Amino acid sequence: MDYAAREAQASSTGVRWSPLHLLPYWDPVESLVLDYMHNFLEGVLQSQLRIFWAIGITKARVKSFVDYDKELHALEYDIPDDTSEIDDELASLRSDSQAHEEQLTASRLRARTISDDSMEIDDFAAPNSSFSSASSLPNDDTSTIRAESSHPSDRDYIDVDPQPAAEPTFSPAQIEMIQQAISDINLPSWVSHPPFNLGDATHGSLSADELLILFEIIFPMKLPEIWLLNPGNVRNGLLLRNFADLVLSSNIVTSFKTSAALADQYTVAATQDMISRTVPAAKLWKSRSKGSEGEKQSGEVFNQLESGEARVEQRLLIYKMGEAVQ
Amino acid sequence: MTHKFKEIAAHFRDLVLIFQLLLVWLRLSKGLSRRSLRTVAAVFRVVLGLVGLIVTLASRASVPPLNAQVPLHENTLYTQLGLEPSIERRSCCPACYTSYSISNAPPKCTHCVTPGAQPCNESLDTLRHRRRQGPVKVSRAFYSTQDFEAWLTHFLGRPEVEKLLEQSWNHVPSHDTMYGLWDSPAWTGFQNGWTSGRHHLTFSIYIDWFNPYGNKIGGKVVSCGAIMLVCMNIPPEHRFRLGNMFFAGMTPPPYSPNVAAINELTEPIIRQLLMFWPGKVIPTFQHPNGVLVGVAILPVLADLPALRKLCGYLSFSATYFCTWCRCRQSDLERLDLENWEL
């Protein structure tokens, strides 16, 4: 078998040769262990904190949202009444801007894919470069986009793209409450204390241990209180539900004991967490493909919560979380 | 009177051994520098020399001269005491990681990726200037592996190890709630309960790459891989102590090998392990005449990229990214678990 055939086989089946297959008892599927430090603590928890909740989101990412927001607003006000004098310019621009736009969309989508899928989310201090391709547009190009985006055929493009940070999950006052809670909660001296200025770029990237402490000890003590200050709010209910699922699944994953029943419970909680991440209330996180399973189900959750079941649901969740923590 | 001197002469070797152990303890446990070690060793030499001289003079040369001495150099000390692990060092191709024995390595790599392909042809040697010899031909890269059998003999020769291992052989798994690996179905169900057989050792294999210069912004990026085996039969609190882990090999820096080349590096290690399935006779502390010891590898511990490299799966961003199911990259948003094809 030559090299090309080997590669073709690898990409069609997803498997390559490894000397481990020499061992007669080797089971290539059962023998793998997923490390929960990289995948759960630094993956799931970190993306919840920094992308979904936008606490300590990278500057580049925020900038790209803000730039995009500006562009959208510029659209609404900057369309001149008299278009005759720029018509020629428009015509000449349209052809190359079309190409540019496609390229831009592609690069944005690629940038999202890279930053969402990569194993480690970029450091707080070092802004992520994957978004810079989309955010650092030269000045003369902005007009191109404006001209092109004003074209009605481009509405779809705007809908698919990540929405700007119109409504962050936590208000500055709420972030302050969280920071206060971090400094108020006493931890044993051998437990690493998360930074008091959580969300500030100066504390650098959080270690897996600090993330665990945040999500297992500090957030369950403070966040339900923040969200229940205004219990009728549907959005808060959704956020609480999502958070409860996350805490439940992280408690199961990090526990020193397990059983088949707990594994099933984890599957349910983790799936629910992923589904409720796409709640319409959270503008920062949008499903990559429209009409995906997650979006459909989160719509159902939304309806269910709106129809008065929210209170009962919340009580239940708080109880469930307490149980999991013990 | 003479037989007393003979007795002293007979114990002279023990005296030297005590001094040697003292030196090793000073160096390894108390952090004595190499230079200070030489000074201390020189003092010991004077003392031992004087003892030898006195014994010879006092016995009026009826006992043969005592000339055993402590070495001045650290490495000689370890070799004399048999503390050095047995490490096989081979010349290694920097491109395809094929290894050759140092004494008769060809000038250029002759390895072919596939039977019909062109040979790799990467030059294996480079000239390095030495102060006295001038330019000397040395290999560009080395691949070092530790001999598993030698390590296992040393490991099982330690008095406390078999007591620790017995805990796993005598462990009764709890059925409902699992508290560790020994309770898991993967452990109890492996080859019809093979893991609880006496002198059956189950290891986990670990691989990851690290930067020996530390990760600094703007710093040099060098990738050096460590392949380690951890004995899972030891209770968890002792499992990851340095003395209980087997350092199988270190992949040559500065790059981490690609998916094809990693096989060249892991194969010698796997072949060593293959000799212990179903078993091989090894002397242990409780069975000095040897007992049949079986070794198996059960879990692979690694992060996602290393796991894929070692086990021959595609990258986590490939179309078939999952090592368990047949989901594709485009199915990443699918959450209907019951429809996943496992």
XYZ file of C-alpha atoms in Angstrom, chain B:
342
model
C 46.933 -10.594 66.708
C 47.296 -11.275 63.014
C 43.823 -12.744 62.622
C 42.365 -9.506 64.023
C 44.055 -7.560 61.255
C 42.712 -10.051 58.761
C 39.225 -9.406 60.158
C 39.699 -5.670 59.711
C 40.941 -6.248 56.193
C 37.877 -8.365 55.431
C 35.583 -5.534 56.557
C 37.531 -2.905 54.668
C 35.216 -3.238 51.630
C 32.194 -2.590 53.853
C 33.894 0.547 55.113
C 34.379 1.716 51.541
C 30.715 0.950 50.814
C 29.619 3.050 53.805
C 31.650 5.975 52.506
C 30.210 5.516 49.013
C 26.654 5.510 50.329
C 27.413 8.566 52.430
C 28.599 10.372 49.306
C 25.472 9.384 47.346
C 23.254 10.507 50.216
C 25.060 13.861 50.402
C 24.669 14.363 46.675
C 21.085 13.193 46.119
C 19.384 13.961 49.382
C 21.316 16.929 50.731
C 21.978 18.618 47.388
C 25.767 18.749 47.637
C 27.349 20.250 44.522
C 29.560 18.135 42.262
C 32.629 20.158 43.152
C 32.046 19.782 46.911
C 31.399 16.088 46.338
C 34.873 15.743 44.858
C 36.409 17.502 47.863
C 34.545 15.289 50.331
C 35.465 12.196 48.305
C 39.131 13.283 48.380
C 38.982 13.593 52.176
C 37.462 10.096 52.391
C 40.300 8.834 50.191
C 42.852 10.218 52.609
C 41.041 8.610 55.560
C 40.707 5.235 53.815
C 44.311 5.431 52.636
C 45.481 6.054 56.197
C 43.400 3.138 57.528
C 44.888 0.868 54.875
C 48.411 2.069 55.626
C 48.034 1.591 59.389
C 46.618 -1.916 58.975
C 49.416 -2.896 56.587
C 52.153 -1.428 58.804
C 50.767 -2.750 62.064
C 50.324 -6.250 60.713
C 53.904 -6.088 59.389
C 52.660 -6.739 55.858
C 51.031 -10.048 56.773
C 47.781 -8.903 55.099
C 47.792 -7.857 51.436
C 47.706 -4.069 50.865
C 44.201 -2.587 51.028
C 43.708 -0.448 47.966
C 39.921 -0.165 47.507
C 38.962 3.479 47.169
C 35.952 5.741 46.759
C 35.609 7.300 43.298
C 35.978 11.059 42.878
C 33.431 11.308 40.107
C 29.694 11.183 40.642
C 28.907 8.991 37.604
C 31.553 6.402 38.572
C 29.964 6.280 41.995
C 26.539 5.418 40.564
C 27.979 2.819 38.209
C 29.927 1.119 41.009
C 26.835 0.935 43.196
C 24.642 -0.303 40.325
C 22.293 2.656 40.605
C 22.326 3.558 36.922
C 19.214 2.482 35.024
C 19.962 0.438 31.933
C 19.297 2.789 29.049
C 19.637 1.942 25.407
C 20.787 4.906 23.371
C 20.332 4.724 19.641
C 21.111 7.072 16.822
C 17.877 8.461 15.451
C 16.897 10.038 12.141
C 15.741 13.619 12.817
C 13.149 13.423 10.017
C 11.466 10.030 10.197
C 12.661 8.959 13.677
C 13.933 5.567 12.543
C 16.601 4.480 15.003
C 19.901 2.732 14.280
C 22.481 1.319 16.637
C 25.155 3.941 17.199
C 28.090 1.721 16.191
C 26.908 0.836 12.695
C 24.499 3.563 11.656
C 24.571 4.392 7.929
C 25.568 7.965 7.003
C 22.105 8.610 5.564
C 18.735 7.282 6.691
C 17.688 4.267 4.633
C 14.137 4.000 5.949
C 11.306 3.851 3.399
C 7.839 4.944 4.509
C 6.213 2.350 2.274
C 7.917 -0.588 0.506
C 7.958 1.171 -2.875
C 8.814 4.675 -1.644
C 12.086 6.586 -1.897
C 14.371 6.217 1.152
C 14.291 9.056 3.651
C 17.940 9.982 2.897
C 18.222 12.394 5.814
C 21.814 12.713 6.959
C 22.251 11.129 10.401
C 25.593 12.619 11.420
C 26.932 16.056 12.061
C 30.415 17.340 12.881
C 30.974 18.702 16.323
C 34.200 20.376 17.379
C 35.796 19.063 20.522
C 38.580 20.883 22.273
C 41.115 18.063 22.099
C 39.976 15.718 19.360
C 38.967 18.449 16.910
C 35.931 17.784 14.726
C 34.142 14.578 15.690
C 31.293 12.859 13.891
C 28.245 12.582 16.147
C 24.640 11.635 15.551
C 22.237 14.504 15.041
C 19.622 12.993 17.315
C 19.414 10.187 19.833
C 16.513 8.129 21.010
C 16.917 6.646 24.467
C 14.745 3.919 25.876
C 14.953 2.259 29.248
C 15.102 -1.511 29.425
C 11.752 -2.669 30.820
C 12.941 -5.993 32.173
C 15.827 -4.419 34.095
C 13.518 -1.817 35.558
C 10.872 -4.394 36.479
C 13.479 -6.555 38.233
C 14.634 -3.538 40.211
C 11.025 -2.489 40.923
C 9.894 -5.901 42.144
C 13.132 -6.288 44.096
C 12.138 -3.485 46.440
C 10.688 -5.001 49.648
C 7.638 -2.722 49.910
C 6.438 -3.036 46.320
C 4.915 -6.516 46.486
C 2.969 -5.550 49.602
C 1.457 -2.637 47.704
C 0.675 -4.800 44.683
C -1.079 -7.364 46.865
C -3.701 -4.770 47.759
C -4.903 -4.792 44.166
C -4.809 -8.574 43.792
C -6.840 -9.015 46.987
C -9.250 -6.165 46.240
C -12.933 -7.128 46.198
C -14.702 -4.809 43.752
C -17.823 -3.063 44.973
C -20.622 -3.489 42.498
C -22.744 -0.394 42.708
C -20.645 2.664 43.490
C -17.137 2.776 42.078
C -14.363 4.424 44.074
C -11.445 3.834 41.767
C -10.082 1.936 38.812
C -10.143 -1.391 40.691
C -13.954 -1.233 40.943
C -14.531 -0.368 37.312
C -15.953 -2.808 34.764
C -12.926 -2.105 32.550
C -10.662 -3.508 35.267
C -12.741 -6.457 36.450
C -13.865 -7.431 32.963
C -10.431 -7.316 31.321
C -9.605 -10.768 29.908
C -11.929 -12.571 32.365
C -10.509 -11.082 35.532
C -6.889 -11.293 34.488
C -6.070 -8.168 36.518
C -6.706 -9.834 39.883
C -4.351 -12.756 39.176
C -1.192 -12.888 41.257
C 1.831 -11.178 39.711
C -0.290 -9.788 36.924
C 0.653 -6.161 36.472
C -1.502 -3.702 34.574
C 0.128 -0.534 33.333
C -1.209 2.653 31.837
C 0.748 4.319 29.074
C 1.177 8.071 29.053
C 2.684 10.351 26.450
C 2.929 14.109 26.162
C 5.297 16.698 24.843
C 6.799 19.483 26.905
C 9.230 22.325 26.440
C 12.449 21.731 28.411
C 13.246 25.461 28.249
C 9.897 26.423 29.824
C 7.051 28.152 28.058
C 8.004 31.786 27.734
C 6.582 34.407 25.429
C 9.094 34.802 22.625
C 11.113 31.938 24.057
C 12.547 29.004 22.209
C 9.934 26.393 21.318
C 11.284 22.897 21.713
C 9.150 19.801 21.905
C 10.465 16.898 23.884
C 8.206 13.946 24.514
C 8.060 11.704 27.540
C 6.628 8.209 27.339
C 5.821 6.880 30.792
C 4.259 3.716 32.126
C 2.422 3.776 35.437
C 1.607 0.602 37.326
C -2.112 0.681 38.091
C -1.844 -2.175 40.615
C -0.267 0.174 43.127
C -2.763 2.068 45.315
C -3.455 5.562 43.966
C -1.520 7.382 46.694
C 1.708 5.592 45.708
C 1.011 5.262 41.988
C 2.570 8.476 40.733
C 5.676 8.563 42.918
C 8.787 8.937 40.790
C 10.286 5.668 41.978
C 7.173 3.728 41.026
C 6.847 4.965 37.438
C 8.656 3.555 34.449
C 10.195 6.176 32.183
C 10.046 4.266 28.915
C 11.630 6.746 26.557
C 12.110 10.314 25.506
C 11.407 11.429 21.960
C 14.258 13.477 20.466
C 13.747 17.247 20.391
C 13.273 19.818 18.863
C 10.078 18.748 17.082
C 7.366 16.344 18.057
C 7.165 13.414 15.626
C 4.317 13.231 13.143
C 1.657 10.523 13.025
C 3.791 8.112 10.976
C 7.049 8.693 12.842
C 5.581 8.173 16.306
C 5.179 4.487 15.448
C 8.935 4.162 14.993
C 9.404 5.472 18.512
C 6.707 3.505 20.312
C 7.282 0.184 18.577
C 10.459 -0.804 20.511
C 8.631 -0.089 23.770
C 5.561 -2.093 22.769
C 7.769 -4.975 21.614
C 9.401 -5.056 25.053
C 5.975 -5.254 26.672
C 4.856 -7.939 24.261
C 7.472 -10.274 25.780
C 5.582 -10.092 29.077
C 2.284 -11.332 27.632
C 1.291 -13.842 28.873
C 4.309 -13.764 31.174
C 8.011 -14.048 31.909
C 9.933 -15.294 34.947
C 11.381 -12.452 37.013
C 13.050 -12.645 40.443
C 11.217 -10.598 43.067
C 11.844 -9.767 46.720
C 9.474 -12.456 47.996
C 10.368 -14.935 45.241
C 14.135 -14.618 44.742
C 14.151 -17.620 42.413
C 11.711 -15.982 40.061
C 7.982 -15.960 39.512
C 5.892 -15.678 36.339
C 5.074 -11.979 35.904
C 2.521 -10.890 33.296
C 2.272 -7.321 32.056
C -0.600 -5.714 30.154
C -1.422 -2.174 29.116
C -4.981 -1.190 29.845
C -5.620 2.566 29.643
C -3.939 5.291 27.626
C -3.614 8.541 29.540
C -2.965 11.567 27.390
C -4.527 14.796 26.226
C -6.523 14.840 23.001
C -3.717 15.518 20.461
C -1.263 13.085 22.070
C -3.941 10.412 22.395
C -4.698 10.619 18.701
C -1.047 10.462 17.736
C -0.265 7.486 19.912
C -3.320 5.369 19.103
C -3.433 6.148 15.410
C -6.574 8.240 15.259
C -7.097 11.364 13.207
C -6.895 14.858 14.683
C -9.713 16.247 16.822
C -10.569 18.617 13.978
C -10.749 15.880 11.306
C -13.987 14.731 9.691
C -14.013 11.590 11.835
C -12.867 13.345 14.970
C -14.317 11.028 17.598
C -12.571 7.934 18.886
C -15.852 6.312 19.968
C -18.618 7.118 17.513
C -18.978 7.664 13.801
C -20.120 11.279 14.111
C -18.574 13.678 11.647
C -17.304 17.193 12.207
C -20.536 18.529 10.657
C -22.558 16.652 13.307
C -20.885 18.555 16.136
C -24.147 20.298 17.040
C -26.179 17.106 17.155
C -27.361 16.264 20.645
C -29.706 13.363 19.898
C -27.567 10.825 21.722
C -29.776 7.838 20.948
C -29.163 8.265 17.220
C -25.376 8.340 17.426
C -23.771 5.461 15.634
C -21.324 3.894 18.019
